[in-house]
Tab-separated table of C-alpha atoms and ligand atoms in Angstrom:
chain	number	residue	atom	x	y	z
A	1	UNK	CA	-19.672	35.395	246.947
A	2	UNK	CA	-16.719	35.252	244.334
A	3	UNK	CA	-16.421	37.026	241.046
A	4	UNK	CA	-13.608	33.985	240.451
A	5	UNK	CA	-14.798	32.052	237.363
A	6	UNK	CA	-14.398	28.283	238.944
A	7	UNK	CA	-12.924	25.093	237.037
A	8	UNK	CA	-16.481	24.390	237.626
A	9	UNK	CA	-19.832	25.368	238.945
A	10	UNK	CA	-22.636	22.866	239.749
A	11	UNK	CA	-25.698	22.661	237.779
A	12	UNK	CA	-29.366	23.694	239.785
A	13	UNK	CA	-32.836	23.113	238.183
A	14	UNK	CA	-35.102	26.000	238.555
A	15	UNK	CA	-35.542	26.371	242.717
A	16	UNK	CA	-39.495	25.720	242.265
A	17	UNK	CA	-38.781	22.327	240.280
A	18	UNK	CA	-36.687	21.032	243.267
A	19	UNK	CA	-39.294	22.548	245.535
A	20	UNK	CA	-42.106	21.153	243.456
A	21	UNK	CA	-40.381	17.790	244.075
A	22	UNK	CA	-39.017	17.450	247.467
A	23	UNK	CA	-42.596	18.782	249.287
A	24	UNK	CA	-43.999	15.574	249.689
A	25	UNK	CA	-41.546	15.254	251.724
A	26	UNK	CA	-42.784	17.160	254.075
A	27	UNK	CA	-45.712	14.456	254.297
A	28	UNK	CA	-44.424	11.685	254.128
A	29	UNK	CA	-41.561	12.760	257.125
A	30	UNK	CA	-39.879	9.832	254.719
A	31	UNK	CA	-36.122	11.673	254.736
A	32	UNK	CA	-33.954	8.675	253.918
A	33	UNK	CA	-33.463	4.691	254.122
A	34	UNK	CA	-34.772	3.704	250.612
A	35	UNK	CA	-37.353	5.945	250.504
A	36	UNK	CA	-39.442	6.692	247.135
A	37	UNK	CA	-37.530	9.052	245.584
A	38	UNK	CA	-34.653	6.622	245.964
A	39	UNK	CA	-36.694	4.002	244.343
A	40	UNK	CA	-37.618	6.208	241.668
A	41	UNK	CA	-34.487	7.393	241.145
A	42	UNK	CA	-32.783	4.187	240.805
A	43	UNK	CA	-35.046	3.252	238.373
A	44	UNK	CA	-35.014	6.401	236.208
A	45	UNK	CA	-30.961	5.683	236.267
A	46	UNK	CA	-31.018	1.958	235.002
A	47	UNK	CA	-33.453	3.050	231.933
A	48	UNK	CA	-31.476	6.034	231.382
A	49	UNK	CA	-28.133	4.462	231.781
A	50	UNK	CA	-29.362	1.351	230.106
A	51	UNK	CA	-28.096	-0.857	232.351
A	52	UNK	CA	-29.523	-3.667	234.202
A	53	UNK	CA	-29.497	-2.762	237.875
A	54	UNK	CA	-28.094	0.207	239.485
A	55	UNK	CA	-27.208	0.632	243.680
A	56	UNK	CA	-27.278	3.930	244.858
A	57	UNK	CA	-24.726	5.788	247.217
A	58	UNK	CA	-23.786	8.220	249.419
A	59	UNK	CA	-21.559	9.132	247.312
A	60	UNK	CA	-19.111	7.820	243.910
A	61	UNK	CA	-16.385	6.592	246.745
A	62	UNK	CA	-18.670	4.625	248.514
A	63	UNK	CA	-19.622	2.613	244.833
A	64	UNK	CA	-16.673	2.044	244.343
A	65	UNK	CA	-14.998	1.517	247.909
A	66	UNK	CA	-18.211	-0.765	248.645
A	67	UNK	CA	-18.122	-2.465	245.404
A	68	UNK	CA	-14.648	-3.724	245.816
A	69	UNK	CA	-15.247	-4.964	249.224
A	70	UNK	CA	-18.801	-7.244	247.568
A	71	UNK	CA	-16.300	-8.866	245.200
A	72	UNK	CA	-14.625	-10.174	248.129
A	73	UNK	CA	-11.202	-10.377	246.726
A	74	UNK	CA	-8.269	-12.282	247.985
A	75	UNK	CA	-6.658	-10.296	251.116
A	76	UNK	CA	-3.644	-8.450	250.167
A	77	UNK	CA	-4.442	-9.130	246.725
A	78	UNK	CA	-3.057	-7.158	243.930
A	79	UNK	CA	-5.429	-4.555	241.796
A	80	UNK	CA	-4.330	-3.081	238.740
A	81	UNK	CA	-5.196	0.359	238.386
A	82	UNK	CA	-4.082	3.660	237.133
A	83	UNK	CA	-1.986	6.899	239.333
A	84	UNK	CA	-3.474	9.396	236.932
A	85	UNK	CA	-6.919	10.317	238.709
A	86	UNK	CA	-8.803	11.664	241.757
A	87	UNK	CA	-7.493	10.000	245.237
A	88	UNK	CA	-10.785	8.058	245.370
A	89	UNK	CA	-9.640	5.418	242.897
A	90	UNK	CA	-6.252	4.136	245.022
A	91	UNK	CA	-7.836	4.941	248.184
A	92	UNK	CA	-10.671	2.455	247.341
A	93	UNK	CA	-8.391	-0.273	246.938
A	94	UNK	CA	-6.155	0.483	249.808
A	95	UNK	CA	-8.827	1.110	252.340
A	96	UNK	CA	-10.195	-2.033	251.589
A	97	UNK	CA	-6.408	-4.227	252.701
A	98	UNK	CA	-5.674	-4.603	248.809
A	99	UNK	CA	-2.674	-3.667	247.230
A	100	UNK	CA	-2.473	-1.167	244.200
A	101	UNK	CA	-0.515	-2.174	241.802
A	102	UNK	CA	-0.261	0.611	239.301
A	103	UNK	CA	0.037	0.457	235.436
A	104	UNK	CA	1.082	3.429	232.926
A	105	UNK	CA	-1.277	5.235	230.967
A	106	UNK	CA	-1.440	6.231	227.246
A	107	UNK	CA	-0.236	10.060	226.176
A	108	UNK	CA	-3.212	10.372	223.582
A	109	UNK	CA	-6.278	9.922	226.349
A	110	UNK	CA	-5.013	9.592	229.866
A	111	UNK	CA	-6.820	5.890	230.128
A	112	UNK	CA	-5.173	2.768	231.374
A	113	UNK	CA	-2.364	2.088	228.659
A	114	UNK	CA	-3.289	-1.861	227.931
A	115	UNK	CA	-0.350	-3.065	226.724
A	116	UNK	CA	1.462	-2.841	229.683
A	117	UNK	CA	-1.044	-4.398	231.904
A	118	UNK	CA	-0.247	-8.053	231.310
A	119	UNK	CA	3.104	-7.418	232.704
A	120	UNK	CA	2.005	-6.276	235.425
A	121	UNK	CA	0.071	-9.639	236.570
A	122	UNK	CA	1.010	-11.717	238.938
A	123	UNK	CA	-0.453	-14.883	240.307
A	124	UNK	CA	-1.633	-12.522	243.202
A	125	UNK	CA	-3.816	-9.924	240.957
A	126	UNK	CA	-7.370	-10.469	241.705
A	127	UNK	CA	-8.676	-7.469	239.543
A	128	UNK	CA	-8.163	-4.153	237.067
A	129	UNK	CA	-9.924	-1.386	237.983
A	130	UNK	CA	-9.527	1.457	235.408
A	131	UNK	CA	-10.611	5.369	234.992
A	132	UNK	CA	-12.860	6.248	232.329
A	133	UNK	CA	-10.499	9.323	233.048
A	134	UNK	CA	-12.217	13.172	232.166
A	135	UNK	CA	-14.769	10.904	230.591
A	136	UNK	CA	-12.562	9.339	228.061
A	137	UNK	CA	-13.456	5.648	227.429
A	138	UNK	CA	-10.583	2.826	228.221
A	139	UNK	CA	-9.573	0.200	225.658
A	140	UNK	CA	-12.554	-1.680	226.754
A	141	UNK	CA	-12.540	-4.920	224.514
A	142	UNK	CA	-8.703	-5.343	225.619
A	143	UNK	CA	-9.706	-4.746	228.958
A	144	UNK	CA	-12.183	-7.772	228.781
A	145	UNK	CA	-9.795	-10.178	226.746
A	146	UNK	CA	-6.875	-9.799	229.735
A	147	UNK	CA	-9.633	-9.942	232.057
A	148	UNK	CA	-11.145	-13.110	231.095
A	149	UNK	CA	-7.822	-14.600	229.962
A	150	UNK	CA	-6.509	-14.429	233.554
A	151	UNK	CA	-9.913	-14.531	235.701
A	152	UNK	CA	-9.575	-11.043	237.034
A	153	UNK	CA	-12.225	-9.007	238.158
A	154	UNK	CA	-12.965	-5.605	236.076
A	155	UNK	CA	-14.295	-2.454	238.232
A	156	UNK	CA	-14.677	0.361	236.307
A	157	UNK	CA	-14.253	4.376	237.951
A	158	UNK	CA	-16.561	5.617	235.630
A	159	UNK	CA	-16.857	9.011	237.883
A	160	UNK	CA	-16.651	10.754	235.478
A	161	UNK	CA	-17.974	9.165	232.695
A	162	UNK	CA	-21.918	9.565	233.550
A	163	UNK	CA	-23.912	9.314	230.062
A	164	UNK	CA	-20.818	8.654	228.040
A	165	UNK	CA	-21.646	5.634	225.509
A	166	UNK	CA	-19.187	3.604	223.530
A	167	UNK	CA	-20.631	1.684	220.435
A	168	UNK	CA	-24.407	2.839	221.325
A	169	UNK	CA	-24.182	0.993	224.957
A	170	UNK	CA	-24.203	2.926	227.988
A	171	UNK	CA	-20.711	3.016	229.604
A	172	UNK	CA	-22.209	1.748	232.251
A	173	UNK	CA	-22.539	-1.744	231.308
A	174	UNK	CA	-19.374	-2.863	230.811
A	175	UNK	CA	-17.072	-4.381	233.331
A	176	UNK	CA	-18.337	-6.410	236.247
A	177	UNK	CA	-19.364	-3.342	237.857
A	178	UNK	CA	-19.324	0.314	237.150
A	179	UNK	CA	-19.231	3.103	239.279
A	180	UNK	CA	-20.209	6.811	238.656
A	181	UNK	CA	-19.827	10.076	240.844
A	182	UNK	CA	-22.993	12.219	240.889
A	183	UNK	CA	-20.884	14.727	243.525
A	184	UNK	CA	-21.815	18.497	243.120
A	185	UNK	CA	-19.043	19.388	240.368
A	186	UNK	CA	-20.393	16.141	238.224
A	187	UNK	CA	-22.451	16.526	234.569
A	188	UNK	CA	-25.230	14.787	236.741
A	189	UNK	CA	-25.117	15.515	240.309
A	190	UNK	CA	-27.220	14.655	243.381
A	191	UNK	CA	-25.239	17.245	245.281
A	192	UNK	CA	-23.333	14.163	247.155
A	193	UNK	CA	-24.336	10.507	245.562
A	194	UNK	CA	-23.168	7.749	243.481
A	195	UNK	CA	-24.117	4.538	241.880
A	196	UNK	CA	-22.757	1.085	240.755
A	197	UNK	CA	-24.478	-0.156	237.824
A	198	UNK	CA	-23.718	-4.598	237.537
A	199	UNK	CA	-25.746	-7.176	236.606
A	200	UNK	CA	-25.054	-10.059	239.106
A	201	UNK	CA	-28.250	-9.970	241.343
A	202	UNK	CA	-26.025	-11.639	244.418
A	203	UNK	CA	-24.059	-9.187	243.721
A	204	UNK	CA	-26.567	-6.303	244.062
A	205	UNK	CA	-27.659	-8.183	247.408
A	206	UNK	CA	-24.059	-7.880	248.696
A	207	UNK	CA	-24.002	-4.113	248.096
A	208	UNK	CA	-27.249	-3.478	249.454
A	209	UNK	CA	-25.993	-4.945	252.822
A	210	UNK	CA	-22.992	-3.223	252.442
A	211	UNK	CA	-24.297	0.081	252.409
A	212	UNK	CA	-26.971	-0.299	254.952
A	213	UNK	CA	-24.837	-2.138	257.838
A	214	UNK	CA	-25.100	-5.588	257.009
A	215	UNK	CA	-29.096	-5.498	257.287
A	216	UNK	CA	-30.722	-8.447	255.767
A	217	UNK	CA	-33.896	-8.083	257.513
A	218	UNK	CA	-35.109	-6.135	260.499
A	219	UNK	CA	-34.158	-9.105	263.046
A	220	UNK	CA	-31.318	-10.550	260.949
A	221	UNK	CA	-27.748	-9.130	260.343
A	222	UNK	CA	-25.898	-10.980	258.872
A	223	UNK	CA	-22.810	-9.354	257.545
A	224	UNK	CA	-20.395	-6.039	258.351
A	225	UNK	CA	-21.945	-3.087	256.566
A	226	UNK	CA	-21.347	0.584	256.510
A	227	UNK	CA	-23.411	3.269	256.231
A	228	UNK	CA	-23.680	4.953	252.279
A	229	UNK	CA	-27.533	5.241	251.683
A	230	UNK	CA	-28.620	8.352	249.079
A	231	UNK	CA	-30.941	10.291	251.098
A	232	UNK	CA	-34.563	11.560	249.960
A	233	UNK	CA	-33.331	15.483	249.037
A	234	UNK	CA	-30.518	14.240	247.266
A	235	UNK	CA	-32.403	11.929	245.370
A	236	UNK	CA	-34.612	14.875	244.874
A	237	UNK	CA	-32.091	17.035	243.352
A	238	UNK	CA	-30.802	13.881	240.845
A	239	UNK	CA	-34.865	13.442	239.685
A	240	UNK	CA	-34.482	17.182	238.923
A	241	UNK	CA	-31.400	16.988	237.333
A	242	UNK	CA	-31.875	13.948	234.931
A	243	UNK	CA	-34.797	16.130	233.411
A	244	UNK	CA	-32.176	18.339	232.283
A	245	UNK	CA	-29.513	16.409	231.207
A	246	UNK	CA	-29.151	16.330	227.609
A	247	UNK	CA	-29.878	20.299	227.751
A	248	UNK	CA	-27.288	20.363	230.295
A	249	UNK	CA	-24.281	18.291	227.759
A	250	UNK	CA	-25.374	20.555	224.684
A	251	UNK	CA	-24.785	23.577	226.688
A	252	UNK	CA	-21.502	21.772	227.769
A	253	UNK	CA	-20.966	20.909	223.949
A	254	UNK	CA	-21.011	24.379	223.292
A	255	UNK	CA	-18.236	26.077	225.528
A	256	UNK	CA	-16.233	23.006	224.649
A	257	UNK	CA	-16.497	23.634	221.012
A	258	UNK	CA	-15.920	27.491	221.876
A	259	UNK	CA	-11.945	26.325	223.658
A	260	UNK	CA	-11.591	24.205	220.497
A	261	UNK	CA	-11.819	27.279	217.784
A	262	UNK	CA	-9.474	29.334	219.853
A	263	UNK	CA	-7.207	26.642	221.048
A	264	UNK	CA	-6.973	24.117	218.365
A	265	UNK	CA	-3.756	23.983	216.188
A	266	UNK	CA	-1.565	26.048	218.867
A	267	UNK	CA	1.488	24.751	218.726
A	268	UNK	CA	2.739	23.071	222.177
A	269	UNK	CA	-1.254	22.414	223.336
A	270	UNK	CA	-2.161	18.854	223.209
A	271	UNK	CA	-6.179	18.812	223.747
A	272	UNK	CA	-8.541	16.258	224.744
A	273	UNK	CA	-8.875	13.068	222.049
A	274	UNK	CA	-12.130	12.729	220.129
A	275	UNK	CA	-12.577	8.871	220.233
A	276	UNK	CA	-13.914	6.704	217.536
A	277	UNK	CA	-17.272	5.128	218.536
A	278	UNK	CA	-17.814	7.181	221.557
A	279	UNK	CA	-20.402	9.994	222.601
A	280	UNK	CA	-18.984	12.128	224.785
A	281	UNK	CA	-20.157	13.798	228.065
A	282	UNK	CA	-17.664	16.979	228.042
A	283	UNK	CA	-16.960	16.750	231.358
A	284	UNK	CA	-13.754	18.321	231.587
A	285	UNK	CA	-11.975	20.451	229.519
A	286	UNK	CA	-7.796	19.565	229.882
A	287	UNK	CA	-4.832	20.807	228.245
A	288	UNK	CA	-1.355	19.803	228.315
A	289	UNK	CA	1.084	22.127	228.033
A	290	UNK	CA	4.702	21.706	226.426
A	291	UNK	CA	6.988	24.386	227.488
A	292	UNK	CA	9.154	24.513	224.980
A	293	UNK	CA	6.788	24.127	221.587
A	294	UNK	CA	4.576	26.603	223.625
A	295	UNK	CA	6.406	29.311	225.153
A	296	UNK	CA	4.931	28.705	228.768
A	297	UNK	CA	4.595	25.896	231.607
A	298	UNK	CA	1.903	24.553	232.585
A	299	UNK	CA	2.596	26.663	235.941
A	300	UNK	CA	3.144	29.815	234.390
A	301	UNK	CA	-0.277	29.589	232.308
A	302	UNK	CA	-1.797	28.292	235.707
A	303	UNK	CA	-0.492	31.301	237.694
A	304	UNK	CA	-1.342	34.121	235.104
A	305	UNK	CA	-5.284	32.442	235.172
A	306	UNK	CA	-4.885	32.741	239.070
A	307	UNK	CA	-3.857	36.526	238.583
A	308	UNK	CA	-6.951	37.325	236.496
A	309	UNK	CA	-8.971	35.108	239.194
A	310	UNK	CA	-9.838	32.255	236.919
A	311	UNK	CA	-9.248	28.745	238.810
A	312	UNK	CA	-8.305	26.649	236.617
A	313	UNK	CA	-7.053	22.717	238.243
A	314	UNK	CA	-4.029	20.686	238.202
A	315	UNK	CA	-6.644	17.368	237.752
A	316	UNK	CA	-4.355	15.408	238.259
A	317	UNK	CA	-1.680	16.394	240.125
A	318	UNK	CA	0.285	14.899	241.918
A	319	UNK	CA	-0.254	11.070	241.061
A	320	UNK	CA	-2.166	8.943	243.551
A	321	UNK	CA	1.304	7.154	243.610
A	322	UNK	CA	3.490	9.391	244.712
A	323	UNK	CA	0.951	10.913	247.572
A	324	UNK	CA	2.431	11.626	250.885
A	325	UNK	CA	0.262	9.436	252.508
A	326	UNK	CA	2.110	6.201	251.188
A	327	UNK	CA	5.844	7.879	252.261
A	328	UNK	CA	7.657	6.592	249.120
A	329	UNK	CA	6.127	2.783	248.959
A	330	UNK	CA	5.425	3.696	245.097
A	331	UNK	CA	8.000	4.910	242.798
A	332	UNK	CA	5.740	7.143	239.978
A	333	UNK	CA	8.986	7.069	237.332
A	334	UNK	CA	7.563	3.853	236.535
A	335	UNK	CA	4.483	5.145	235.110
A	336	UNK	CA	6.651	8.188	232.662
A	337	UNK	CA	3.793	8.774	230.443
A	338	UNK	CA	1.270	9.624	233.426
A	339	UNK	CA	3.718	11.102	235.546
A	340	UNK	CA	4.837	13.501	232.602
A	341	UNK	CA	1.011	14.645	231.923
A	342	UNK	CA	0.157	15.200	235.108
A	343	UNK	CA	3.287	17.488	235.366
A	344	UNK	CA	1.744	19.313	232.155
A	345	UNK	CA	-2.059	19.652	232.700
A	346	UNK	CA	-4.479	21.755	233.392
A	347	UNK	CA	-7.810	21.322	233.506
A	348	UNK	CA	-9.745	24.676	232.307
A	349	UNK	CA	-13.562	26.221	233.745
A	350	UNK	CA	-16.073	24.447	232.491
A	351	UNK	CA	-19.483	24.272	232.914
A	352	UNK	CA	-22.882	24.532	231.058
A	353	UNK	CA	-23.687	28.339	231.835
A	354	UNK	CA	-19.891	29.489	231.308
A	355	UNK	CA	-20.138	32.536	229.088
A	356	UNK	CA	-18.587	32.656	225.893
A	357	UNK	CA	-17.023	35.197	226.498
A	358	UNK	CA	-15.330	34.215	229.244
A	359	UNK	CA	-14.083	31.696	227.112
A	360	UNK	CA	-12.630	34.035	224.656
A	361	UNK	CA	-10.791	35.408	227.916
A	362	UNK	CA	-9.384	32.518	229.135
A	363	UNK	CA	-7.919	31.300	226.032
A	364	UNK	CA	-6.771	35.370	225.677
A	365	UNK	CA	-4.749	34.815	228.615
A	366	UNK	CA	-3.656	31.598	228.040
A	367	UNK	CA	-1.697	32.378	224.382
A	368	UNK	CA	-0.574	35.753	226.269
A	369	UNK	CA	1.484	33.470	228.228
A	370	UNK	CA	3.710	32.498	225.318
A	371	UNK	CA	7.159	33.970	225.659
B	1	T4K	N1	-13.144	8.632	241.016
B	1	T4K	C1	-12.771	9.707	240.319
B	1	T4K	C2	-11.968	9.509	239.079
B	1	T4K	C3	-13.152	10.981	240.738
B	1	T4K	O1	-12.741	12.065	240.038
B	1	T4K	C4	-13.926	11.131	241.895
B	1	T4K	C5	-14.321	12.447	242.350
B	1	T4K	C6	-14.312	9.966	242.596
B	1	T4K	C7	-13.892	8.723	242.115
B	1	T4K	C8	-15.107	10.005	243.847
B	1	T4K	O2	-16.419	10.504	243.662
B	1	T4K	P1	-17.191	11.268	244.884
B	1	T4K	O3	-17.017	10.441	246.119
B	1	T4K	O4	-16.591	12.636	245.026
B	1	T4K	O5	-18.623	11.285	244.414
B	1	T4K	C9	-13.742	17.430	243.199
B	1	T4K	C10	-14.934	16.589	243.618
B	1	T4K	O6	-15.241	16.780	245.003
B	1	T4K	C11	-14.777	15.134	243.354
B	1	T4K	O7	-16.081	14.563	243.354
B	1	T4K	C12	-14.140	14.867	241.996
B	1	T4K	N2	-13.870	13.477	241.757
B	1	T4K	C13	-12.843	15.645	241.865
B	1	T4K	C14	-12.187	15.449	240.514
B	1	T4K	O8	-13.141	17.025	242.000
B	1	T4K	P2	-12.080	18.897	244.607
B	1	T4K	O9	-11.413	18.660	245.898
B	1	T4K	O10	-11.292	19.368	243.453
B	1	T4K	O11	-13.390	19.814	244.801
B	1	T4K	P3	-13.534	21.358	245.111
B	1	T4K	O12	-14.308	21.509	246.379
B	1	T4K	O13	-12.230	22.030	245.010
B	1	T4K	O14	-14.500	21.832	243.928
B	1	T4K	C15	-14.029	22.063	242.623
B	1	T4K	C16	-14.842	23.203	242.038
B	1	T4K	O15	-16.200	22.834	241.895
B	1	T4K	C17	-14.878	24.454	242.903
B	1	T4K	O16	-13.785	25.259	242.552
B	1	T4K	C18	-16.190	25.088	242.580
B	1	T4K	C19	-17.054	23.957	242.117
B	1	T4K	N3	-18.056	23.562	243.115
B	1	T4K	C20	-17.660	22.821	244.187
B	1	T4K	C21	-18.566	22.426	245.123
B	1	T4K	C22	-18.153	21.608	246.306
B	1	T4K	C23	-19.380	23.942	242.943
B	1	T4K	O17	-19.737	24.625	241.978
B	1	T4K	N4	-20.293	23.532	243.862
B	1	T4K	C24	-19.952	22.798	244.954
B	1	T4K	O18	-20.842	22.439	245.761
B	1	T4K	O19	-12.790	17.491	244.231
């Protein structure tokens, strides 16, 4: 094992808890395919989330990969979307034949700058799927004006937004569909998993098939389907964690507020946004870094962390749309504001049992770096 202090470190309940609950397991031989703990699961979610129904997934790609293929948009059809965020967003829309059509993002939050998107519509744009990015909330009641003014669909990557509210409603509720990541390095994790969280029953009918090959009944098959069920130990592990979840933010609350009263006021550090109306999940910690007003680049602070083995992440860097995988189709200078943050952040460890004083270190090192 490392000494390395991680830009994260998964969450575990207390090894007889998750014992405790996966042992029926070994009676029931019931290891995946729906099983109860998946049904209970899914339930717990939609009363937690406060949402009205929630699918569960392998994992948050499959939501969202899944959930744009159940809308059953126009081939080739253009999706709005943001280059500031994990691959999983773009690679969503690509995998499933539709074309990303990527929109700017405000300096202040990271989000999906609104204002631009209406530009950005054509009479070939069959949705906007935005990034509840690091868990801050998009422009949502813009979001649903455009939407509604042009008939476009509204997926939300809400990844990392899990227990985030905006106006006392669950982040989960808004959009046509919502889609969270509850992958190892997640504020609620299921070591692998995800969900989508809609209220269209069709819709939920659509997705079910979808992630369970097409299977309408056991002699009837009636559409193309892939294979993203949550199995029984992962659904084990989310039960566990769900118990802990509001101990597990506070704690998270803490080493946030801990960066803040070293980091606040530095001249040159531009921190993460509190936002009006929201409750927060502090699920990532990022900084930008301005050379000049600072005294050090984001490399240079990224480099001297390395030294003293603390992995901090470039989250996110490079932009989705100037990946190697699309060989120059997108041109990222016309989204400046995302493609200068992303050249400027880092994110920093964070994580419910980080100690304090590793905190004090970190930031130590950090205004060392200033020339
Ligand atoms: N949309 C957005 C906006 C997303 O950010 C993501 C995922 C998705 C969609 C798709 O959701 P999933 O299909 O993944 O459910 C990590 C995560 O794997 C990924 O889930 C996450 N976003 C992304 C932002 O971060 P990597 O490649 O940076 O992971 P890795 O293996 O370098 O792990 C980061 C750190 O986490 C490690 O340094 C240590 C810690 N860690 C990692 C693992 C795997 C643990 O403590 N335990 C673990 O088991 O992608």
């Amino acid at each position: 094992m490392t000494d390395k202090i991680l830009v994260t470190r998964s969450s575990m309940p207390e090894i007889e808890e998750y014992i405790e609950e996966i042992k029926d397991i070994w009676d029931t031989h019931w290891l995946t395919n729906m099983g109860s703990k998946h049904k209970r699961l899914q339930k717990e979610l939609e009363d937690f989330l406060g949402v009205e129904q929630v699918e569960l997934f392998t994992n948050g790609h499959m939501a969202l990969e899944l959930c744009l293929q159940a809308m059953n948009l126009p081939k080739n059809s253009e999706v709005i979307t943001t280059p500031f965020t994990f691959a999983s967003t773009t690679h969503a829309i690509v995998r499933n034949g539709l074309e990303p059509v990527f929109c700017d993002i405000n300096a202040d939050n990271y989000t999906i700058d609104t204002s631009k998107i209406e530009e950005l519509i054509t009479d070939n744009t069959s949705a906007i799927m935005p990034v509840h990015v690091y868990g801050n909330i998009c422009n949502i009641e813009e979001i649903e004006r455009i939407a509604k003014k042009y008939g476009l669909k509204v997926i939300y990557d809400a990844a990392h937004a899990f227990h985030v509210s905006y106006k006392g409603q669950g982040i989960g509720s808004f959009g046509d569909v919502s889609c969270f990541s509850f992958h190892a390095t997640k504020v609620f994790h299921c070591i692998e998993g995800g969900a989508a969280c809609f209220k269209d029953k069709d819709f939920g009918i659509e997705l079910y098939r979808l992630k369970n090959f097409g299977i309408r009944g056991p002699e009837i098959i009636d559409g193309v389907g892939a294979n993203a069920k949550l199995n029984e130990f992962c659904a084990a592990m989310g039960l566990c964690n769900l118990r802990h979840i509001d101990e597990e933010i506070a704690k998270r609350k803490k080493v946030v507020e801990r960066y803040h009263l070293h980091l606040t006021g530095i001249d040159g550090l531009q921190l993460n946004p509190v936002q009006a109306d929201v409750t927060p999940n502090y699920a990532y910690y990022p900084v930008i870094f301005m050379e000049k007003a600072f005294g050090a680049s984001r490399n240079e602070v990224f480099d001297a962390l390395e030294a003293k083995n603390i992995g901090a992440r470039k989250y996110f860097y490079p932009l989705t749309n100037s990946f190697d995988c699309f060989h120059g189709k997108y041109n990222p200078n016309l989204t400046p504001t995302a493609l200068h943050i992303s050249k400027r952040v880092l994110t920093l460890p964070l994580y419910s049992d980080l100690a304090m004083e590793d905190v004090d270190k970190i930031c130590e090192i950090i205004l060392e770096c200033r020339k």
